[in-house]
XYZ file of C-alpha atoms in Angstrom:
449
model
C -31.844 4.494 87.834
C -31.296 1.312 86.464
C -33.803 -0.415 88.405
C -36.662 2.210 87.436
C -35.934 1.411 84.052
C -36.057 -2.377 84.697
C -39.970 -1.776 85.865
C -40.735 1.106 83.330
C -39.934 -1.960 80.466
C -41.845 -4.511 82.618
C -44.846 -2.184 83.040
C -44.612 -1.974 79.405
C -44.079 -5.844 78.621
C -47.091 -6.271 81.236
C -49.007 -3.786 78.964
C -48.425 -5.099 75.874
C -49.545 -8.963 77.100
C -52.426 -7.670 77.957
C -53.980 -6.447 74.241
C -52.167 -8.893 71.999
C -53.481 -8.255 68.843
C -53.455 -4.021 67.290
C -56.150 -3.047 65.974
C -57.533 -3.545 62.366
C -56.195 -1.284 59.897
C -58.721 0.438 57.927
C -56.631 0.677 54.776
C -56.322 -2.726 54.699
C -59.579 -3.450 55.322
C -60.316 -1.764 52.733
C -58.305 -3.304 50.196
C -59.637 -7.012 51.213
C -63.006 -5.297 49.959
C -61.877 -4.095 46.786
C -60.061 -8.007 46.331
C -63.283 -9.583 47.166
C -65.277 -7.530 44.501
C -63.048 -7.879 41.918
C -62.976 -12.010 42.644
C -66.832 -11.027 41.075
C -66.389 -8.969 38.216
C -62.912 -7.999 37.379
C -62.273 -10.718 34.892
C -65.244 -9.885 32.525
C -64.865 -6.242 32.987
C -61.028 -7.069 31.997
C -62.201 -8.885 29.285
C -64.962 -6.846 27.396
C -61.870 -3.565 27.742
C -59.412 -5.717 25.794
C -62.418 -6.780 22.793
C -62.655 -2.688 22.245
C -59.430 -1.995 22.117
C -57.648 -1.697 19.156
C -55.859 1.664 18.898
C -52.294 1.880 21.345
C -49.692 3.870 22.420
C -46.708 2.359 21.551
C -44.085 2.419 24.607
C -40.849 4.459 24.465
C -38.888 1.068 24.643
C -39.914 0.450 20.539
C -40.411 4.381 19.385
C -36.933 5.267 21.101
C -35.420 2.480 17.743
C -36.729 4.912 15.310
C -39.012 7.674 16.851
C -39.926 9.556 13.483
C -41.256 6.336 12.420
C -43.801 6.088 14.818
C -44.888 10.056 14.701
C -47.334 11.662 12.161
C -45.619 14.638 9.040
C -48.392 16.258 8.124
C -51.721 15.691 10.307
C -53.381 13.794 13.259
C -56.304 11.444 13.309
C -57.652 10.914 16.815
C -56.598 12.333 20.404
C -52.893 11.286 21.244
C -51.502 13.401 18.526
C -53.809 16.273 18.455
C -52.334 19.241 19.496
C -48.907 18.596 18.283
C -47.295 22.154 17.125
C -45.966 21.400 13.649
C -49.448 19.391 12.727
C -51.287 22.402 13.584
C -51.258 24.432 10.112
C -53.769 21.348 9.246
C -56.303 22.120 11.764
C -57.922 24.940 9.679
C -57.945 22.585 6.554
C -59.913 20.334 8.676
C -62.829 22.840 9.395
C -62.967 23.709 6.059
C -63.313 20.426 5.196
C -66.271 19.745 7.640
C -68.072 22.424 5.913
C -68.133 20.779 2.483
C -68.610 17.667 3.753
C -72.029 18.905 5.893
C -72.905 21.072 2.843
C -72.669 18.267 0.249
C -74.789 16.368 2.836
C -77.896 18.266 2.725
C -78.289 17.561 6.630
C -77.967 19.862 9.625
C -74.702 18.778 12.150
C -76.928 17.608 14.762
C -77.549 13.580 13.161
C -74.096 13.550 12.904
C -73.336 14.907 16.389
C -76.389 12.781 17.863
C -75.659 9.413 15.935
C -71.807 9.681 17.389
C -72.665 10.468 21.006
C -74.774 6.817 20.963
C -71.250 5.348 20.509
C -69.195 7.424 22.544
C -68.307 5.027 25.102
C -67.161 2.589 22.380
C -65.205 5.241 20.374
C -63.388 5.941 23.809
C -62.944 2.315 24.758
C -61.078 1.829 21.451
C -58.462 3.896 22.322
C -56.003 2.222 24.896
C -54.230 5.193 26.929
C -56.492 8.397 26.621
C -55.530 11.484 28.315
C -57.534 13.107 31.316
C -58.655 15.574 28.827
C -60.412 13.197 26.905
C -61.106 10.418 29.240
C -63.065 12.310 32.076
C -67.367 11.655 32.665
C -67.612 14.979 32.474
C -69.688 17.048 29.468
C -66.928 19.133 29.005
C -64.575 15.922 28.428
C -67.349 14.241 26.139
C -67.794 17.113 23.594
C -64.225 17.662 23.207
C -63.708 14.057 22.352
C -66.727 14.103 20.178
C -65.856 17.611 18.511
C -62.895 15.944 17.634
C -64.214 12.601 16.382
C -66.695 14.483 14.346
C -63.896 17.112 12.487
C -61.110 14.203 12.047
C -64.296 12.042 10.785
C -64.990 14.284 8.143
C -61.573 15.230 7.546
C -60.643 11.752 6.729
C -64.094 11.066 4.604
C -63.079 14.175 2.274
C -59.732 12.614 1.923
C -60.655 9.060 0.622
C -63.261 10.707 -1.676
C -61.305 13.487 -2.892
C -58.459 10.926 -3.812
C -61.331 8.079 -5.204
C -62.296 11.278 -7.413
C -65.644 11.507 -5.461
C -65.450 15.314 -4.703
C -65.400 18.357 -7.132
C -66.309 20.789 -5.179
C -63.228 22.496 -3.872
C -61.572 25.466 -5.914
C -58.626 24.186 -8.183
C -56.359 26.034 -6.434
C -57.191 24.458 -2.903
C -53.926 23.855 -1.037
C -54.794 20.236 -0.165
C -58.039 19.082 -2.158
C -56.538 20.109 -5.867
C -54.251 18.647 -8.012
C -51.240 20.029 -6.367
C -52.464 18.944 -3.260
C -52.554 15.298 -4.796
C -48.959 15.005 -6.002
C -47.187 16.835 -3.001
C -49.720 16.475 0.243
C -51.372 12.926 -0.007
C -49.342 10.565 -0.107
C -47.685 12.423 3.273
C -51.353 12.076 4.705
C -51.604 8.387 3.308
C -48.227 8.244 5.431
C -49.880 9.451 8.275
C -52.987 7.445 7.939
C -51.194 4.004 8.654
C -49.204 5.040 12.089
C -50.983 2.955 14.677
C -51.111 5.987 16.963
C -52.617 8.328 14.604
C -55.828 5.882 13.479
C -59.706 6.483 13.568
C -62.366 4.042 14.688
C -64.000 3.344 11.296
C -66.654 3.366 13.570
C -66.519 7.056 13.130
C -66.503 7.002 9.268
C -69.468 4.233 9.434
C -71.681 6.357 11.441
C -71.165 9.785 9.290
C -71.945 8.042 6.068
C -74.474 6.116 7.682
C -75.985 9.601 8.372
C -75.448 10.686 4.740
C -77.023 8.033 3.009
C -79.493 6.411 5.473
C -77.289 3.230 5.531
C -74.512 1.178 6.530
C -71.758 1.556 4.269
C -68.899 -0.909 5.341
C -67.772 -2.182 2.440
C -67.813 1.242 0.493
C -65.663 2.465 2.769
C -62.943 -0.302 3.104
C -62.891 0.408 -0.693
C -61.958 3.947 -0.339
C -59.049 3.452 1.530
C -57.647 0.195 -0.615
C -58.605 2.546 -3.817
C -56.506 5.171 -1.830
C -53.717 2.962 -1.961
C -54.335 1.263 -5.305
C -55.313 -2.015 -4.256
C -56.585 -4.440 -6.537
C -60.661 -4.679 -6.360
C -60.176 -9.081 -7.525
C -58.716 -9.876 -4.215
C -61.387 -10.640 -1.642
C -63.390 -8.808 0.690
C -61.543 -7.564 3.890
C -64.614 -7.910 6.064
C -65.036 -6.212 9.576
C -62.144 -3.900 10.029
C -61.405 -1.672 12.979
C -59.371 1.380 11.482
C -57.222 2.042 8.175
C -54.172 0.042 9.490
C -56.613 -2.872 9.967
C -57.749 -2.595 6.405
C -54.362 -2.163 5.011
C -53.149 -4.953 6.324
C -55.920 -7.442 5.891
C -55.281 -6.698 2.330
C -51.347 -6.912 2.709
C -51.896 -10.526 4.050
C -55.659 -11.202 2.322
C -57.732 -12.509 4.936
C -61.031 -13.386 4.752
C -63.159 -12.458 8.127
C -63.672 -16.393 7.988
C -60.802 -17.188 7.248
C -58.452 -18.681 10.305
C -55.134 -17.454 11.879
C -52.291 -19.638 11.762
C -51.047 -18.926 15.149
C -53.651 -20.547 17.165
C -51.260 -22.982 18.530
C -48.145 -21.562 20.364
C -45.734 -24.801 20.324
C -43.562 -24.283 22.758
C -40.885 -26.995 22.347
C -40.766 -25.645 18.443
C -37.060 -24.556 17.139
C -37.483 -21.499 15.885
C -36.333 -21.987 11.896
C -33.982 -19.839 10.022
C -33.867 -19.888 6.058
C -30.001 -18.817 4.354
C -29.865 -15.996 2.724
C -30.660 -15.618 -0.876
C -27.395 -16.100 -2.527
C -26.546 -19.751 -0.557
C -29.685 -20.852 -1.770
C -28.856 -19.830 -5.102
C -25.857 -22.231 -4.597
C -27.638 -24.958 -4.080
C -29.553 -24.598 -7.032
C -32.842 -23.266 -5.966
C -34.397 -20.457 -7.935
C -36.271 -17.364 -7.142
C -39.606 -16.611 -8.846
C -42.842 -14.101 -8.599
C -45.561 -15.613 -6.731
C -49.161 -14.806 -8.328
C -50.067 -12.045 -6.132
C -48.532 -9.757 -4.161
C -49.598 -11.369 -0.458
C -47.597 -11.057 2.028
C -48.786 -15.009 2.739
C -48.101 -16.211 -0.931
C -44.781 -17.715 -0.312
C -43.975 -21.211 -1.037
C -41.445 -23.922 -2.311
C -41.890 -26.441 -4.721
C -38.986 -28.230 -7.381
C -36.507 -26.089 -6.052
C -38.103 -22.573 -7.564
C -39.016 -20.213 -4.099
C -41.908 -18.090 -4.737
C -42.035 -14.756 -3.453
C -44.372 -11.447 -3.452
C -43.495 -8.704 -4.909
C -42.985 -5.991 -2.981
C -42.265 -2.386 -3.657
C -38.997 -0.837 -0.878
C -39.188 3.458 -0.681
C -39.003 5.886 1.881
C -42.550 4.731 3.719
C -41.720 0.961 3.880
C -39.995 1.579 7.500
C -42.577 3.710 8.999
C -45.482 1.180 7.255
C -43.714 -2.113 8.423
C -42.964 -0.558 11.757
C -46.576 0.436 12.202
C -47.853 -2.646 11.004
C -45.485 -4.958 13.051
C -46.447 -2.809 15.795
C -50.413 -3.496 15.591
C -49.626 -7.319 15.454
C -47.688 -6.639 18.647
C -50.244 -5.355 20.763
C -53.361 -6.206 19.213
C -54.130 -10.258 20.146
C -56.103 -10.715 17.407
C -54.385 -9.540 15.078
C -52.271 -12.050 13.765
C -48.410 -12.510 12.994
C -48.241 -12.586 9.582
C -46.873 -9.294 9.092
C -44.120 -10.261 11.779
C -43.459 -13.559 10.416
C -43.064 -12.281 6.640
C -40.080 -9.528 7.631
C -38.470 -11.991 9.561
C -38.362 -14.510 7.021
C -36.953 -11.585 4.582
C -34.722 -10.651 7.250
C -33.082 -13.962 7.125
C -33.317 -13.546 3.104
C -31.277 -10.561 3.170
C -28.117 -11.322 5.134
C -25.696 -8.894 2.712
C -26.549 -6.334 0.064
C -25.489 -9.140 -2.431
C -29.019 -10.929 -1.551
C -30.989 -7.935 -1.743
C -29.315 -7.380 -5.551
C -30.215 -11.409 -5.979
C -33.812 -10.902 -5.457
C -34.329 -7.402 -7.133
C -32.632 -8.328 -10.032
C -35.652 -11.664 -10.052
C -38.079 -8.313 -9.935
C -38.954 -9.646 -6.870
C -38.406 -6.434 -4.889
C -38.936 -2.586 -6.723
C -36.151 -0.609 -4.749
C -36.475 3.131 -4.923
C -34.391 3.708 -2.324
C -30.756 5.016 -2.780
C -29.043 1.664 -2.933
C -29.142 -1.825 -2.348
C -26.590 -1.642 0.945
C -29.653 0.989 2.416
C -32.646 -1.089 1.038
C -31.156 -4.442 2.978
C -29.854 -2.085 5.966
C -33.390 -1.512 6.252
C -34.541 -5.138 6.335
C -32.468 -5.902 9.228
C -33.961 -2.970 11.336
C -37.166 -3.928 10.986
C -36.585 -7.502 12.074
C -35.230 -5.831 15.346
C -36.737 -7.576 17.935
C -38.876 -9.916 16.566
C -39.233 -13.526 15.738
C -40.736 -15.764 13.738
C -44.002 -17.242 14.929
C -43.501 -20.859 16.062
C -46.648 -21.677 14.532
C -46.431 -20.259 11.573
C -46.759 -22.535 8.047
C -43.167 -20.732 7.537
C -41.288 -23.062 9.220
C -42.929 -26.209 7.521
C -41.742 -24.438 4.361
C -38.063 -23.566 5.617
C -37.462 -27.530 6.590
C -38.301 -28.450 3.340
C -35.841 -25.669 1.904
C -32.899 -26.981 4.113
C -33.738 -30.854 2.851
C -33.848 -29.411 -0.086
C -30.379 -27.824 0.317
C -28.308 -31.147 1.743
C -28.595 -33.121 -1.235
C -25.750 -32.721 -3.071
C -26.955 -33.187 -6.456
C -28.681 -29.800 -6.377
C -25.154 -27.775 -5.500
C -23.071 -29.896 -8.477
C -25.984 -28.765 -10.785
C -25.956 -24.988 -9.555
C -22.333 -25.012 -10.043
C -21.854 -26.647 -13.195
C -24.459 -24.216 -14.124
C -23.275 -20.737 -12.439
C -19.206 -21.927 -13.608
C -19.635 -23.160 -16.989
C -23.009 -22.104 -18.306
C -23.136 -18.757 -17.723
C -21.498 -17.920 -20.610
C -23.768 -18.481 -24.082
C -20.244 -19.208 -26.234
C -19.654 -21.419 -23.561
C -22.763 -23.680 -24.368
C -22.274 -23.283 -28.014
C -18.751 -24.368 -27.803
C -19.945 -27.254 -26.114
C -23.075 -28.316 -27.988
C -20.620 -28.219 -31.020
C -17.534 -29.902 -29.563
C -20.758 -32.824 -28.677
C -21.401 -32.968 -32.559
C -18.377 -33.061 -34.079
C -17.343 -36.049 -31.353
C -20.992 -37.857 -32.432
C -19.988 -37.436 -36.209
C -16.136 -38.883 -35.770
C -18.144 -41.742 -34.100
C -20.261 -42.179 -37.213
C -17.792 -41.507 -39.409
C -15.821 -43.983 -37.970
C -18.179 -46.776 -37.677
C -18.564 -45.967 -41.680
C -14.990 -46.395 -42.482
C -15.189 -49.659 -40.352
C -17.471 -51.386 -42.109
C -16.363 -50.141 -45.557
C-alpha cells in the first residue's frame, strides 16, 4: 500500500511540473480592467461628485451625541427625511400649499416641472447618500424625486413669503399660514430649515421663481430667508449660496463670495492655543466688551478690553450649532469659522461662573433655564472639535496670554476688584487724599508764619 501511494503522489508531482502556472482567473482579470480605466477617469469623475455635493448624511458616530438634534419636529425638506411617520400630518399642508403657490403664479405646472427636470442630475448630485428609491435611472425614480423637489420647493417658497408678509391669500384661520400658525408653527419649521439633513438645493427655489417671474432671483431669495430670521439688510451680500444652512451661516460669519477663508494653510507643527476662561482673565485685568456686530468673526483684543459678539443662547442654539458645525465638517469648502468660534467659547466657559461673567457684560442673552445649563451646553458642542490651526484665533489668544504674564495688569485688577468695588470705598479714599494734601498745606503755612 505504501508504495502505491509513493507513485500515486509522484504521478501527481510529475503532473503538476508539467503545467506550472493555473490558469488566469477571470475575476481578476477583470478587476485589472476596471483599475486600468479608472487610472483614466476616476479622478475627475471623483472630483466634479465632490463640487455638487453639499447636502450629507451625518454618520451615527456624531447623531448617536445628541440624536434629536440632528432630526427634523415638524416637517422635511428633501428625500432622507421624507416619509418619516410623525412629519407626515405636514404632507397635506404641503399640497395645499403648491396650489396657492401655482395659482398665484398664473402658469400651468408644466414650466415648473420642465425647468426642474433640466437640472435633475444636479439636484440629485447635491445630495450625498440618496436612497435606491430616489437614486435609480429609471422614470419611475426621476418623477418621484422631482414630484418631491417640486412640492418641498413650493412648500418652502410659501414659507419665506408668508413669514416676509408676501402672501395674503390663505384664510385667517389656516393652521400654518395665519397668525397662529406664526407664533406656534414657524419658528419649529425655521428649526427644521437649518438641520443639514433636512436642506433644499436653492437650486430648486431659483428655478420656481425663475419660472414665476421670467428671471433669476438669487439675491431675493437669500433675503427671504435672512428676513425669516431677522437679519440685518446693512451687512453685506451673502453671494452664491447652496441651501438655507449655507445662507445662514454666511451671514453668522459675513462672508463675502470674494472674500478668502482663513484656513487655506493647515500648519502642521502649530500648537493648538487655548484661551482661560473668562473669570482668570478678568483677574488679570482684561475686560469684556460688545464687538460692533454680531459676527461670529468679530472678535478681537486690543488694551486689555476682549471684544465679543453678541449672541443670543435658547432652546435651538444646540440643534443650530450642531447643524452648523456639522456642514463645516463635511463640506471642504465650507470653512471653520463656525468650529473655531465654539471652541474658542468653549475654552471661555470653563464653570457657570464665566458664563454669569460674560452675560452679565450683555455679551450673551440666555433664555435658557440657568447659567449651569447655558455653559453645560457650551461644552457639548465643543465635543469633538478643535480649533483650526490656521485660524487668526490663535494670533489673538498669544497676545491674550502676553497680555496675561505681566504682572502689572493682575496688581491693577486686584487693587481694583478688592478695594474699589465698593463706591464708599473710593470716597473714603479720595477724602482721606484731601484732608492729608490740606495738613500738608496747612502745615507749610504755619511754617513759614
Amino acid at each position: 500500500m505504501r508504495h502505491s501511494t509513493v507513485e500515486i503522489c509522484g504521478t501527481c508531482e510529475n503532473s503538476g511540473s508539467m503545467d506550472p502556472s493555473p490558469p488566469p482567473d477571470p475575476n481578476e482579470t477583470n478587476w485589472i480592467v476596471q483599475v486600468e480605466e479608472s487610472l483614466k477617469s476616476k479622478t475627475s469623475d471623483d472630483q466634479r461628485r465632490w463640487n455638487k455635493r453639499s447636502i450629507y448624511r451625518i454618520p451615527a458616530r456624531i447623531t448617536d451625541l445628541k440624536s434629536e438634534a440632528y432630526r427634523p419636529q415638524v416637517v422635511s425638506f428633501g428625500p432622507y427625511h421624507h416619509g418619516d411617520e410623525h412629519l407626515l400630518p405636514m404632507e397635506e399642508h404641503k399640497r395645499r400649499s403648491l396650489v396657492h403657490f401655482l395659482k398665484r403664479s398664473g402658469k400651468p405646472f408644466k414650466p415648473f416641472l420642465e425647468s426642474l427636470k433640466e437640472v435633475l442630475g444636479d439636484l440629485k448630485a447635491s445630495y450625498d447618500a440618496l436612497d435606491p428609491m430616489w437614486k435609480k435611472d429609471s422614470e419611475g425614480a426621476a418623477g418621484r424625486f422631482l414630484q418631491l423637489m417640486i412640492t418641498d420647493g413650493c412648500f418652502m417658497l410659501e414659507i419665506l413669503r408668508f413669514a416676509n408678509s408676501e402672501v395674503d391669500d390663505y384664510a385667517p384661520n389656516d393652521p400654518i399660514f395665519s397668525n397662529h400658525g406664526r407664533l406656534y408653527i414657524l419658528p419649529n419649521i425655521w428649526r427644521d430649515m437649518l438641520l443639514l439633513e433636512n436642506q433644499l438645493p436653492l437650486l430648486v427655489l431659483e428655478r420656481l421663481v425663475a419660472v414665476c417671474n421670467g428671471k433669476k432671483e438669487e439675491e431675493y431669495i437669500n433675503r427671504l430667508i435672512l428676513n425669516f430670521w431677522r437679519a440685518s439688510e446693512n451687512n453685506p451680500s451673502t453671494g452664491k449660496c447652496l441651501h438655507v444652512l449655507d445662507v445662514f451661516r454666511k451671514k453668522r460669519v459675513q462672508l463675502n463670495p470674494d472674500q478668502s477663508k482663513e484656513n487655506k494653510e493647515w500648519k502642521s507643527n502649530a500648537s493648538v492655543e487655548t484661551i482661560p476662561p473668562a473669570t482668570e482673565l478678568r483677574e488679570h485685568g482684561i475686560q469684556f466688551k460688545q464687538s460692533e456686530t454680531n459676527s461670529l468673526k468679530e472678535i478681537s483684543f486690543a488694551s486689555g478690553v476682549l471684544r465679543l459678539p453678541v449672541i443670543v443662547v435658547d432652546d435651538d442654539t444646540e440643534s443650530m450649532f450642531l447643524n452648523l458645525i456639522a456642514f463645516e465638517r463635511f463640506h471642504v469648502e465650507a470653512g471653520t469659522e463656525v468650529t473655531s468660534y465654539i471652541c474658542f467659547m468653549d475654552n471661555l466657559i470653563d464653570k457657570e461662573r464665566d458664563f454669569a461673567l460674560l452675560r452679565k457684560k450683555g455679551i450673551i442673552r440666555n433664555y435658557m433655564e440657568s447659567d449651569e445649563a447655558a455653559a453645560k451646553l457650551f461644552n457639548l458642542l465643543a465635543k469633538d472639535v478643535m480649533l483650526d490651526p490656521g485660524s487668526r484665533l490663535h494670533d489673538m489668544i498669544k497676545k491674550v496670554k502676553e497680555y496675561c504674564k505681566e504682572r502689572r495688569h493682575k496688581w491693577r485688577a486686584s487693587l481694583m476688584h478688592t478695594h474699589f468695588r465698593n463706591p464708599w470705598v473710593i470716597l473714603s479714599l479720595i477724602a482721606a487724599f484731601l484732608l492729608f494734601g490740606l495738613t500738608i498745606i496747612q502745615t507749610i503755612y504755619t511754617v513759614l508764619g
